[in-house]
Amino acid sequence: MKSLLHCFFLGLAVFFASLPAHGIVVSNSDQRIPLDPYLSYYEDKSGELTLNDLIELQGQRKLTANSSSILNFGFTDSVYWVRVPITFSDAVGANENWVVSLDYAPLKHIELFIRTKDGVKQVVSGTSLPFDSRPVHFRNFAYPLKNNGGTEYELWLKIASDSSVQVPLSLWTALNYFEYETLSSYGWGIFFGILTALALYNLFLFVSVKDRTYLYYVLYLLGLSGVVLYLNGLGFQLIWHNNEGWNHYALLVFTCFAIFGAVQFCRSFLETTKLIPGFDAVIVRAMYFSVVCLFFGFSVIDISFPKMAGSVAALFTIVLIVTGLKTLKIGSPTAPYFLIAWSFFLSGILIYLASVFGITVTNFFTESAIQFGSAAEAILLSLGLAQRIKIERRLKYEALESKHHTILKWQKAEKKLIERATHDTLTALPNSTLLFKCIEDIKAGNAGVIKSFGLVI
């Protein structure tokens, strides 16, 4: 009897666990209402299911309720359907504009189906389409909703992407959403302002001292800026919004560009050719590997560019950290700055990739890990470059001082040699060599003035 009861309760638990998430009833105009707890989803491995098929599956309770803070499927070839019912209660003001935001910019293809009692409306968007085709022109995906008083919506999202598939959905009033995006743009402006200031500063140093190290660092900062612009969607929104084809390749191109600048900067900054020539050859081969990745990115069609870019970036960051450890072991004075800076950057990349692959939870910190890590890394490397200038100046001063002391020693030794040659070693009195020299000096220096002179012995 007890075993039967255990089986009954176990089956009941499994049944309720398999139920899709319940819908949300909006009863107030909060600044942001996360929809993630109310999501249910279905994996479409064939990619051939239609909305009617999913409605039927939902009726059969075959959708899975979301159990994580943010729905994250990692890198996948499957198509995912996501459902969330939304009901506006009578407590919410009628005729108010709302926005459903999907805050993950790299998604390639999104189909939104909005079901109401009046029918179904379909909205298609994603990075594979022109930016102007979006219903709301912002870096992330935003879809307007209208509450006419007690309005009920059933939202279905069909998502496919060559990047990781994440679905951080939120519901906002239109006013709060646009205020939030405005404040967010200020934060991004500060971030890119820091990178721009560092790039201009190091470009000025390159022009002043003609040291390629600073130019390589500028190239790295430009590549890094391109990577971040792609990941947060600002590049597609503000820079190349009329070229979705370029947006397809942008992440891989900027990543390889940043890697080239970082590797060349590393070799010059740490003087690997002189300090670790054997490992320097490995670094050069790694740089050639990034060029091969770029070539394959343009020539091979069936490939995930975000996956390749993330993997290559993580690999090269590890190579650069190993380089820093090797030069630190030898005693390079700039190695500590380099090592600490790239450790921050590697931590940011690994945290972000762990979030992308679904290993860790997805939140603001994990989503912004690359930005935090790259900002800290850029500032620390700039301090390292300033320390490098200080060290170079000190070494030049020490070299000049050493040269000055050497010249003084040469002059003193020369004076002693002349004195020994022109004076008697025993009495220290002038000898015949000095006498003949004085006679020659009188003859050479007073020609035409003194025509004759006498010598008394």
GROMACS .gro file of C-alpha atoms in nm:
model
  457
    1MET     CA    1   0.000   0.000   0.000
    2LYS     CA    2   0.280   0.240   0.089
    3SER     CA    3   0.457   0.169  -0.240
    4LEU     CA    4   0.136   0.247  -0.429
    5LEU     CA    5   0.103   0.579  -0.245
    6HIS     CA    6   0.466   0.661  -0.320
    7CYS     CA    7   0.411   0.590  -0.690
    8PHE     CA    8   0.095   0.799  -0.690
    9PHE     CA    9   0.260   1.103  -0.531
   10LEU     CA   10   0.568   1.064  -0.751
   11GLY     CA   11   0.353   1.054  -1.064
   12LEU     CA   12   0.159   1.357  -0.939
   13ALA     CA   13   0.483   1.549  -0.881
   14VAL     CA   14   0.611   1.464  -1.227
   15PHE     CA   15   0.279   1.572  -1.378
   16PHE     CA   16   0.280   1.912  -1.209
   17ALA     CA   17   0.649   1.964  -1.288
   18SER     CA   18   0.574   1.913  -1.656
   19LEU     CA   19   0.298   2.174  -1.661
   20PRO     CA   20   0.381   2.494  -1.850
   21ALA     CA   21   0.438   2.814  -1.657
   22HIS     CA   22   0.119   2.999  -1.561
   23GLY     CA   23   0.050   3.333  -1.722
   24ILE     CA   24   0.117   3.668  -1.562
   25VAL     CA   25  -0.160   3.905  -1.456
   26VAL     CA   26  -0.035   4.265  -1.474
   27SER     CA   27  -0.192   4.465  -1.194
   28ASN     CA   28   0.047   4.760  -1.163
   29SER     CA   29   0.283   4.969  -1.376
   30ASP     CA   30   0.615   4.866  -1.224
   31GLN     CA   31   0.933   4.988  -1.390
   32ARG     CA   32   1.022   4.638  -1.514
   33ILE     CA   33   0.830   4.312  -1.487
   34PRO     CA   34   1.047   4.004  -1.558
   35LEU     CA   35   0.857   3.749  -1.763
   36ASP     CA   36   1.110   3.466  -1.721
   37PRO     CA   37   0.926   3.291  -1.434
   38TYR     CA   38   0.615   3.267  -1.652
   39LEU     CA   39   0.779   3.119  -1.963
   40SER     CA   40   0.729   2.771  -2.103
   41TYR     CA   41   0.915   2.633  -2.401
   42TYR     CA   42   0.944   2.350  -2.654
   43GLU     CA   43   1.247   2.232  -2.848
   44ASP     CA   44   1.175   2.195  -3.220
   45LYS     CA   45   1.467   1.984  -3.341
   46SER     CA   46   1.337   1.965  -3.699
   47GLY     CA   47   1.253   2.334  -3.720
   48GLU     CA   48   0.937   2.251  -3.919
   49LEU     CA   49   0.663   2.299  -3.657
   50THR     CA   50   0.404   2.573  -3.701
   51LEU     CA   51   0.219   2.784  -3.449
   52ASN     CA   52  -0.087   2.558  -3.474
   53ASP     CA   53   0.135   2.259  -3.395
   54LEU     CA   54   0.265   2.433  -3.084
   55ILE     CA   55  -0.084   2.533  -2.971
   56GLU     CA   56  -0.182   2.167  -2.997
   57LEU     CA   57   0.129   2.059  -2.803
   58GLN     CA   58   0.052   2.319  -2.538
   59GLY     CA   59  -0.298   2.175  -2.504
   60GLN     CA   60  -0.137   1.834  -2.451
   61ARG     CA   61   0.082   1.988  -2.178
   62LYS     CA   62   0.405   1.901  -2.359
   63LEU     CA   63   0.571   2.236  -2.302
   64THR     CA   64   0.835   2.263  -2.029
   65ALA     CA   65   0.812   2.530  -1.761
   66ASN     CA   66   1.115   2.753  -1.718
   67SER     CA   67   1.296   2.677  -1.394
   68SER     CA   68   1.591   2.918  -1.426
   69SER     CA   69   1.623   3.292  -1.378
   70ILE     CA   70   1.677   3.350  -1.752
   71LEU     CA   71   1.594   3.099  -2.023
   72ASN     CA   72   1.928   2.995  -2.173
   73PHE     CA   73   1.976   2.706  -2.417
   74GLY     CA   74   2.341   2.776  -2.504
   75PHE     CA   75   2.469   2.704  -2.856
   76THR     CA   76   2.218   2.483  -3.033
   77ASP     CA   77   2.101   2.393  -3.382
   78SER     CA   78   1.743   2.347  -3.263
   79VAL     CA   79   1.458   2.594  -3.297
   80TYR     CA   80   1.294   2.690  -2.969
   81TRP     CA   81   0.935   2.799  -2.915
   82VAL     CA   82   0.866   3.010  -2.607
   83ARG     CA   83   0.521   3.092  -2.473
   84VAL     CA   84   0.401   3.347  -2.218
   85PRO     CA   85   0.037   3.455  -2.156
   86ILE     CA   86  -0.013   3.814  -2.038
   87THR     CA   87  -0.335   3.955  -1.894
   88PHE     CA   88  -0.382   4.320  -1.801
   89SER     CA   89  -0.611   4.355  -1.502
   90ASP     CA   90  -0.868   4.629  -1.461
   91ALA     CA   91  -0.635   4.796  -1.207
   92VAL     CA   92  -0.399   4.895  -1.490
   93GLY     CA   93  -0.491   5.206  -1.682
   94ALA     CA   94  -0.656   5.146  -2.018
   95ASN     CA   95  -0.512   5.276  -2.345
   96GLU     CA   96  -0.159   5.254  -2.204
   97ASN     CA   97   0.140   5.162  -2.420
   98TRP     CA   98   0.360   4.871  -2.311
   99VAL     CA   99   0.677   4.712  -2.446
  100VAL     CA  100   0.795   4.350  -2.435
  101SER     CA  101   1.176   4.351  -2.453
  102LEU     CA  102   1.403   4.062  -2.549
  103ASP     CA  103   1.736   4.184  -2.412
  104TYR     CA  104   1.983   3.971  -2.607
  105ALA     CA  105   2.112   4.136  -2.923
  106PRO     CA  106   2.291   3.855  -3.118
  107LEU     CA  107   1.979   3.645  -3.193
  108LYS     CA  108   1.966   3.569  -3.565
  109HIS     CA  109   1.599   3.493  -3.633
  110ILE     CA  110   1.295   3.570  -3.418
  111GLU     CA  111   0.929   3.528  -3.504
  112LEU     CA  112   0.683   3.675  -3.256
  113PHE     CA  113   0.320   3.563  -3.271
  114ILE     CA  114   0.077   3.778  -3.072
  115ARG     CA  115  -0.252   3.596  -3.013
  116THR     CA  116  -0.560   3.786  -2.900
  117LYS     CA  117  -0.932   3.726  -2.929
  118ASP     CA  118  -0.914   3.916  -3.260
  119GLY     CA  119  -0.660   3.681  -3.421
  120VAL     CA  120  -0.283   3.638  -3.460
  121LYS     CA  121  -0.028   3.904  -3.550
  122GLN     CA  122   0.321   3.799  -3.663
  123VAL     CA  123   0.637   4.010  -3.630
  124VAL     CA  124   0.967   3.887  -3.778
  125SER     CA  125   1.302   4.030  -3.665
  126GLY     CA  126   1.659   3.928  -3.587
  127THR     CA  127   2.013   4.011  -3.692
  128SER     CA  128   1.964   3.840  -4.029
  129LEU     CA  129   1.716   4.112  -4.130
  130PRO     CA  130   1.772   4.486  -4.189
  131PHE     CA  131   1.770   4.690  -3.870
  132ASP     CA  132   1.492   4.914  -3.997
  133SER     CA  133   1.257   4.614  -4.012
  134ARG     CA  134   1.236   4.608  -3.632
  135PRO     CA  135   0.912   4.740  -3.479
  136VAL     CA  136   1.114   4.948  -3.231
  137HIS     CA  137   1.456   5.075  -3.343
  138PHE     CA  138   1.671   4.983  -3.043
  139ARG     CA  139   1.978   4.769  -3.000
  140ASN     CA  140   1.778   4.486  -2.839
  141PHE     CA  141   1.445   4.351  -2.959
  142ALA     CA  142   1.139   4.538  -2.839
  143TYR     CA  143   0.775   4.476  -2.931
  144PRO     CA  144   0.495   4.723  -2.851
  145LEU     CA  145   0.172   4.609  -2.684
  146LYS     CA  146  -0.145   4.804  -2.621
  147ASN     CA  147  -0.366   4.762  -2.315
  148ASN     CA  148  -0.720   4.859  -2.405
  149GLY     CA  149  -0.850   4.759  -2.065
  150GLY     CA  150  -0.838   4.399  -1.947
  151THR     CA  151  -0.659   4.292  -2.267
  152GLU     CA  152  -0.534   3.933  -2.284
  153TYR     CA  153  -0.231   3.834  -2.491
  154GLU     CA  154  -0.068   3.502  -2.563
  155LEU     CA  155   0.284   3.554  -2.692
  156TRP     CA  156   0.473   3.286  -2.886
  157LEU     CA  157   0.837   3.330  -2.982
  158LYS     CA  158   1.008   3.112  -3.242
  159ILE     CA  159   1.385   3.158  -3.203
  160ALA     CA  160   1.680   3.021  -3.403
  161SER     CA  161   2.037   3.149  -3.395
  162ASP     CA  162   2.399   3.056  -3.463
  163SER     CA  163   2.488   3.233  -3.138
  164SER     CA  164   2.371   3.109  -2.801
  165VAL     CA  165   1.994   3.113  -2.759
  166GLN     CA  166   1.897   3.321  -2.457
  167VAL     CA  167   1.549   3.461  -2.390
  168PRO     CA  168   1.559   3.731  -2.120
  169LEU     CA  169   1.204   3.869  -2.157
  170SER     CA  170   1.068   4.169  -1.970
  171LEU     CA  171   0.750   4.376  -1.973
  172TRP     CA  172   0.769   4.754  -1.940
  173THR     CA  173   0.550   5.053  -1.974
  174ALA     CA  174   0.670   5.234  -2.286
  175LEU     CA  175   0.779   5.539  -2.086
  176ASN     CA  176   0.988   5.336  -1.839
  177TYR     CA  177   1.148   5.133  -2.117
  178PHE     CA  178   1.265   5.435  -2.315
  179GLU     CA  179   1.393   5.604  -1.998
  180TYR     CA  180   1.589   5.289  -1.913
  181GLU     CA  181   1.739   5.269  -2.263
  182THR     CA  182   1.838   5.636  -2.241
  183LEU     CA  183   2.020   5.579  -1.911
  184SER     CA  184   2.178   5.265  -2.053
  185SER     CA  185   2.310   5.463  -2.349
  186TYR     CA  186   2.484   5.700  -2.106
  187GLY     CA  187   2.660   5.405  -1.943
  188TRP     CA  188   2.773   5.272  -2.279
  189GLY     CA  189   2.885   5.619  -2.376
  190ILE     CA  190   3.112   5.631  -2.070
  191PHE     CA  191   3.253   5.287  -2.153
  192PHE     CA  192   3.335   5.372  -2.514
  193GLY     CA  193   3.455   5.715  -2.407
  194ILE     CA  194   3.718   5.547  -2.188
  195LEU     CA  195   3.829   5.323  -2.476
  196THR     CA  196   3.840   5.618  -2.718
  197ALA     CA  197   4.045   5.831  -2.476
  198LEU     CA  198   4.291   5.546  -2.425
  199ALA     CA  199   4.318   5.490  -2.801
  200LEU     CA  200   4.384   5.861  -2.872
  201TYR     CA  201   4.635   5.883  -2.587
  202ASN     CA  202   4.834   5.585  -2.713
  203LEU     CA  203   4.811   5.707  -3.073
  204PHE     CA  204   4.964   6.036  -2.958
  205LEU     CA  205   5.243   5.843  -2.784
  206PHE     CA  206   5.307   5.645  -3.102
  207VAL     CA  207   5.339   5.965  -3.306
  208SER     CA  208   5.565   6.118  -3.040
  209VAL     CA  209   5.806   5.834  -2.965
  210LYS     CA  210   5.765   5.625  -3.284
  211ASP     CA  211   5.724   5.306  -3.080
  212ARG     CA  212   5.500   5.049  -3.251
  213THR     CA  213   5.390   4.910  -2.915
  214TYR     CA  214   5.145   5.195  -2.877
  215LEU     CA  215   5.012   5.152  -3.231
  216TYR     CA  216   4.947   4.780  -3.167
  217TYR     CA  217   4.761   4.873  -2.852
  218VAL     CA  218   4.543   5.117  -3.048
  219LEU     CA  219   4.463   4.840  -3.300
  220TYR     CA  220   4.369   4.609  -3.014
  221LEU     CA  221   4.137   4.873  -2.863
  222LEU     CA  222   3.966   4.924  -3.199
  223GLY     CA  223   3.907   4.550  -3.238
  224LEU     CA  224   3.781   4.523  -2.880
  225SER     CA  225   3.540   4.812  -2.937
  226GLY     CA  226   3.400   4.635  -3.244
  227VAL     CA  227   3.344   4.313  -3.046
  228VAL     CA  228   3.154   4.494  -2.771
  229LEU     CA  229   2.953   4.694  -3.027
  230TYR     CA  230   2.839   4.369  -3.185
  231LEU     CA  231   2.753   4.194  -2.858
  232ASN     CA  232   2.540   4.477  -2.719
  233GLY     CA  233   2.371   4.555  -3.053
  234LEU     CA  234   2.487   4.918  -3.068
  235GLY     CA  235   2.699   4.851  -3.376
  236PHE     CA  236   2.398   4.727  -3.573
  237GLN     CA  237   2.186   5.013  -3.441
  238LEU     CA  238   2.424   5.304  -3.492
  239ILE     CA  239   2.706   5.212  -3.733
  240TRP     CA  240   2.624   4.938  -3.986
  241HIS     CA  241   2.243   4.926  -3.953
  242ASN     CA  242   2.199   4.918  -4.332
  243ASN     CA  243   2.427   4.617  -4.377
  244GLU     CA  244   2.297   4.300  -4.212
  245GLY     CA  245   2.545   4.099  -4.424
  246TRP     CA  246   2.839   4.271  -4.252
  247ASN     CA  247   2.670   4.214  -3.916
  248HIS     CA  248   2.688   3.841  -3.988
  249TYR     CA  249   3.069   3.853  -4.008
  250ALA     CA  250   3.135   4.143  -3.771
  251LEU     CA  251   3.204   3.946  -3.452
  252LEU     CA  252   3.461   3.713  -3.610
  253VAL     CA  253   3.633   3.996  -3.801
  254PHE     CA  254   3.660   4.224  -3.497
  255THR     CA  255   3.774   3.934  -3.278
  256CYS     CA  256   4.057   3.841  -3.517
  257PHE     CA  257   4.149   4.209  -3.552
  258ALA     CA  258   4.167   4.247  -3.174
  259ILE     CA  259   4.372   3.927  -3.147
  260PHE     CA  260   4.623   4.050  -3.406
  261GLY     CA  261   4.668   4.380  -3.219
  262ALA     CA  262   4.688   4.203  -2.881
  263VAL     CA  263   4.948   3.949  -2.997
  264GLN     CA  264   5.170   4.211  -3.161
  265PHE     CA  265   5.133   4.434  -2.857
  266CYS     CA  266   5.230   4.144  -2.631
  267ARG     CA  267   5.543   4.066  -2.834
  268SER     CA  268   5.656   4.428  -2.833
  269PHE     CA  269   5.549   4.517  -2.479
  270LEU     CA  270   5.713   4.213  -2.319
  271GLU     CA  271   6.003   4.189  -2.568
  272THR     CA  272   5.934   3.821  -2.623
  273THR     CA  273   6.170   3.802  -2.921
  274LYS     CA  274   6.460   3.878  -2.687
  275LEU     CA  275   6.342   3.724  -2.359
  276ILE     CA  276   6.163   3.406  -2.471
  277PRO     CA  277   6.250   3.349  -2.839
  278GLY     CA  278   6.128   2.989  -2.838
  279PHE     CA  279   5.782   3.073  -2.709
  280ASP     CA  280   5.772   3.382  -2.930
  281ALA     CA  281   5.764   3.146  -3.230
  282VAL     CA  282   5.455   2.979  -3.076
  283ILE     CA  283   5.288   3.320  -3.040
  284VAL     CA  284   5.353   3.400  -3.406
  285ARG     CA  285   5.202   3.068  -3.513
  286ALA     CA  286   4.898   3.146  -3.299
  287MET     CA  287   4.862   3.478  -3.478
  288TYR     CA  288   4.871   3.301  -3.813
  289PHE     CA  289   4.603   3.069  -3.679
  290SER     CA  290   4.373   3.368  -3.624
  291VAL     CA  291   4.421   3.464  -3.990
  292VAL     CA  292   4.326   3.108  -4.091
  293CYS     CA  293   4.013   3.131  -3.874
  294LEU     CA  294   3.918   3.454  -4.045
  295PHE     CA  295   3.969   3.293  -4.387
  296PHE     CA  296   3.752   2.995  -4.294
  297GLY     CA  297   3.493   3.231  -4.152
  298PHE     CA  298   3.448   3.393  -4.491
  299SER     CA  299   3.480   3.077  -4.701
  300VAL     CA  300   3.287   2.818  -4.498
  301ILE     CA  301   2.911   2.868  -4.493
  302ASP     CA  302   2.787   2.619  -4.231
  303ILE     CA  303   2.973   2.753  -3.928
  304SER     CA  304   2.882   2.935  -3.607
  305PHE     CA  305   3.080   3.260  -3.614
  306PRO     CA  306   2.999   3.355  -3.252
  307LYS     CA  307   3.110   3.011  -3.128
  308MET     CA  308   3.434   3.032  -3.327
  309ALA     CA  309   3.502   3.390  -3.218
  310GLY     CA  310   3.443   3.310  -2.851
  311SER     CA  311   3.658   2.997  -2.857
  312VAL     CA  312   3.945   3.169  -3.039
  313ALA     CA  313   3.932   3.469  -2.804
  314ALA     CA  314   3.947   3.245  -2.496
  315LEU     CA  315   4.236   3.043  -2.643
  316PHE     CA  316   4.445   3.349  -2.728
  317THR     CA  317   4.380   3.512  -2.394
  318ILE     CA  318   4.520   3.200  -2.224
  319VAL     CA  319   4.825   3.208  -2.457
  320LEU     CA  320   4.890   3.571  -2.364
  321ILE     CA  321   4.862   3.496  -1.993
  322VAL     CA  322   5.115   3.213  -2.030
  323THR     CA  323   5.340   3.464  -2.207
  324GLY     CA  324   5.305   3.701  -1.914
  325LEU     CA  325   5.391   3.426  -1.666
  326LYS     CA  326   5.703   3.328  -1.861
  327THR     CA  327   5.831   3.687  -1.883
  328LEU     CA  328   5.744   3.745  -1.516
  329LYS     CA  329   5.955   3.443  -1.423
  330ILE     CA  330   6.249   3.589  -1.617
  331GLY     CA  331   6.209   3.921  -1.436
  332SER     CA  332   6.047   4.156  -1.689
  333PRO     CA  333   5.945   4.479  -1.508
  334THR     CA  334   5.632   4.525  -1.722
  335ALA     CA  335   5.511   4.165  -1.691
  336PRO     CA  336   5.309   4.219  -1.366
  337TYR     CA  337   5.093   4.489  -1.529
  338PHE     CA  338   5.040   4.272  -1.835
  339LEU     CA  339   4.958   3.962  -1.636
  340ILE     CA  340   4.707   4.128  -1.402
  341ALA     CA  341   4.538   4.311  -1.692
  342TRP     CA  342   4.492   4.001  -1.905
  343SER     CA  343   4.375   3.802  -1.603
  344PHE     CA  344   4.087   4.048  -1.567
  345PHE     CA  345   4.007   4.016  -1.935
  346LEU     CA  346   4.026   3.635  -1.930
  347SER     CA  347   3.798   3.625  -1.627
  348GLY     CA  348   3.545   3.841  -1.812
  349ILE     CA  349   3.555   3.620  -2.123
  350LEU     CA  350   3.526   3.295  -1.927
  351ILE     CA  351   3.235   3.424  -1.717
  352TYR     CA  352   3.055   3.546  -2.028
  353LEU     CA  353   3.117   3.219  -2.218
  354ALA     CA  354   3.000   3.017  -1.919
  355SER     CA  355   2.679   3.217  -1.930
  356VAL     CA  356   2.648   3.175  -2.308
  357PHE     CA  357   2.698   2.797  -2.291
  358GLY     CA  358   2.448   2.770  -2.008
  359ILE     CA  359   2.704   2.660  -1.746
  360THR     CA  360   2.627   2.948  -1.506
  361VAL     CA  361   2.320   3.158  -1.446
  362THR     CA  362   2.258   3.453  -1.675
  363ASN     CA  363   2.227   3.793  -1.508
  364PHE     CA  364   2.352   4.150  -1.545
  365PHE     CA  365   2.699   4.064  -1.415
  366THR     CA  366   2.756   3.761  -1.641
  367GLU     CA  367   2.615   3.945  -1.944
  368SER     CA  368   2.842   4.245  -1.880
  369ALA     CA  369   3.150   4.043  -1.776
  370ILE     CA  370   3.338   4.116  -2.099
  371GLN     CA  371   3.273   4.490  -2.066
  372PHE     CA  372   3.391   4.497  -1.703
  373GLY     CA  373   3.694   4.280  -1.778
  374SER     CA  374   3.794   4.472  -2.091
  375ALA     CA  375   3.760   4.811  -1.920
  376ALA     CA  376   3.977   4.699  -1.628
  377GLU     CA  377   4.225   4.539  -1.868
  378ALA     CA  378   4.249   4.851  -2.087
  379ILE     CA  379   4.310   5.078  -1.787
  380LEU     CA  380   4.572   4.846  -1.636
  381LEU     CA  381   4.756   4.807  -1.967
  382SER     CA  382   4.761   5.184  -2.005
  383LEU     CA  383   4.919   5.206  -1.661
  384GLY     CA  384   5.165   4.943  -1.776
  385LEU     CA  385   5.249   5.149  -2.083
  386ALA     CA  386   5.303   5.454  -1.861
  387GLN     CA  387   5.530   5.244  -1.638
  388ARG     CA  388   5.713   5.128  -1.950
  389ILE     CA  389   5.779   5.491  -2.048
  390LYS     CA  390   5.907   5.559  -1.695
  391ILE     CA  391   6.136   5.255  -1.708
  392GLU     CA  392   6.266   5.348  -2.054
  393ARG     CA  393   6.341   5.703  -1.940
  394ARG     CA  394   6.521   5.575  -1.631
  395LEU     CA  395   6.725   5.333  -1.841
  396LYS     CA  396   6.813   5.609  -2.088
  397TYR     CA  397   6.916   5.839  -1.802
  398GLU     CA  398   7.126   5.563  -1.650
  399ALA     CA  399   7.284   5.492  -1.989
  400LEU     CA  400   7.367   5.863  -2.040
  401GLU     CA  401   7.504   5.887  -1.688
  402SER     CA  402   7.715   5.576  -1.744
  403LYS     CA  403   7.839   5.717  -2.073
  404HIS     CA  404   7.929   6.046  -1.904
  405HIS     CA  405   8.126   5.865  -1.631
  406THR     CA  406   8.303   5.657  -1.897
  407ILE     CA  407   8.408   5.971  -2.087
  408LEU     CA  408   8.541   6.129  -1.769
  409LYS     CA  409   8.740   5.813  -1.697
  410TRP     CA  410   8.882   5.816  -2.051
  411GLN     CA  411   8.980   6.183  -2.017
  412LYS     CA  412   9.146   6.119  -1.680
  413ALA     CA  413   9.335   5.818  -1.815
  414GLU     CA  414   9.443   6.014  -2.124
  415LYS     CA  415   9.570   6.297  -1.904
  416LYS     CA  416   9.773   6.051  -1.694
  417LEU     CA  417   9.925   5.894  -2.007
  418ILE     CA  418  10.027   6.234  -2.144
  419GLU     CA  419  10.176   6.332  -1.809
  420ARG     CA  420  10.378   6.009  -1.791
  421ALA     CA  421  10.506   6.062  -2.146
  422THR     CA  422  10.618   6.424  -2.088
  423HIS     CA  423  10.759   6.402  -1.734
  424ASP     CA  424  11.039   6.207  -1.572
  425THR     CA  425  10.904   5.916  -1.371
  426LEU     CA  426  11.158   5.964  -1.091
  427THR     CA  427  11.173   6.342  -1.041
  428ALA     CA  428  10.836   6.434  -1.205
  429LEU     CA  429  11.021   6.712  -1.391
  430PRO     CA  430  10.952   6.790  -1.759
  431ASN     CA  431  11.159   6.575  -1.993
  432SER     CA  432  11.292   6.618  -2.347
  433THR     CA  433  10.963   6.499  -2.502
  434LEU     CA  434  10.779   6.792  -2.351
  435LEU     CA  435  11.064   7.024  -2.460
  436PHE     CA  436  11.040   6.914  -2.823
  437LYS     CA  437  10.661   6.945  -2.808
  438CYS     CA  438  10.684   7.303  -2.680
  439ILE     CA  439  10.930   7.389  -2.957
  440GLU     CA  440  10.695   7.239  -3.219
  441ASP     CA  441  10.399   7.429  -3.072
  442ILE     CA  442  10.594   7.760  -3.087
  443LYS     CA  443  10.695   7.696  -3.443
  444ALA     CA  444  10.344   7.594  -3.553
  445GLY     CA  445  10.143   7.849  -3.358
  446ASN     CA  446  10.356   8.165  -3.405
  447ALA     CA  447  10.451   8.142  -3.769
  448GLY     CA  448  10.492   8.488  -3.920
  449VAL     CA  449  10.509   8.661  -3.580
  450ILE     CA  450  10.824   8.514  -3.420
  451LYS     CA  451  11.081   8.456  -3.690
  452SER     CA  452  11.354   8.329  -3.459
  453PHE     CA  453  11.399   8.206  -3.102
  454GLY     CA  454  11.684   8.079  -2.888
  455LEU     CA  455  11.726   7.786  -2.656
  456VAL     CA  456  11.951   7.811  -2.345
  457ILE     CA  457  12.063   7.487  -2.182
   0.00000   0.00000   0.00000
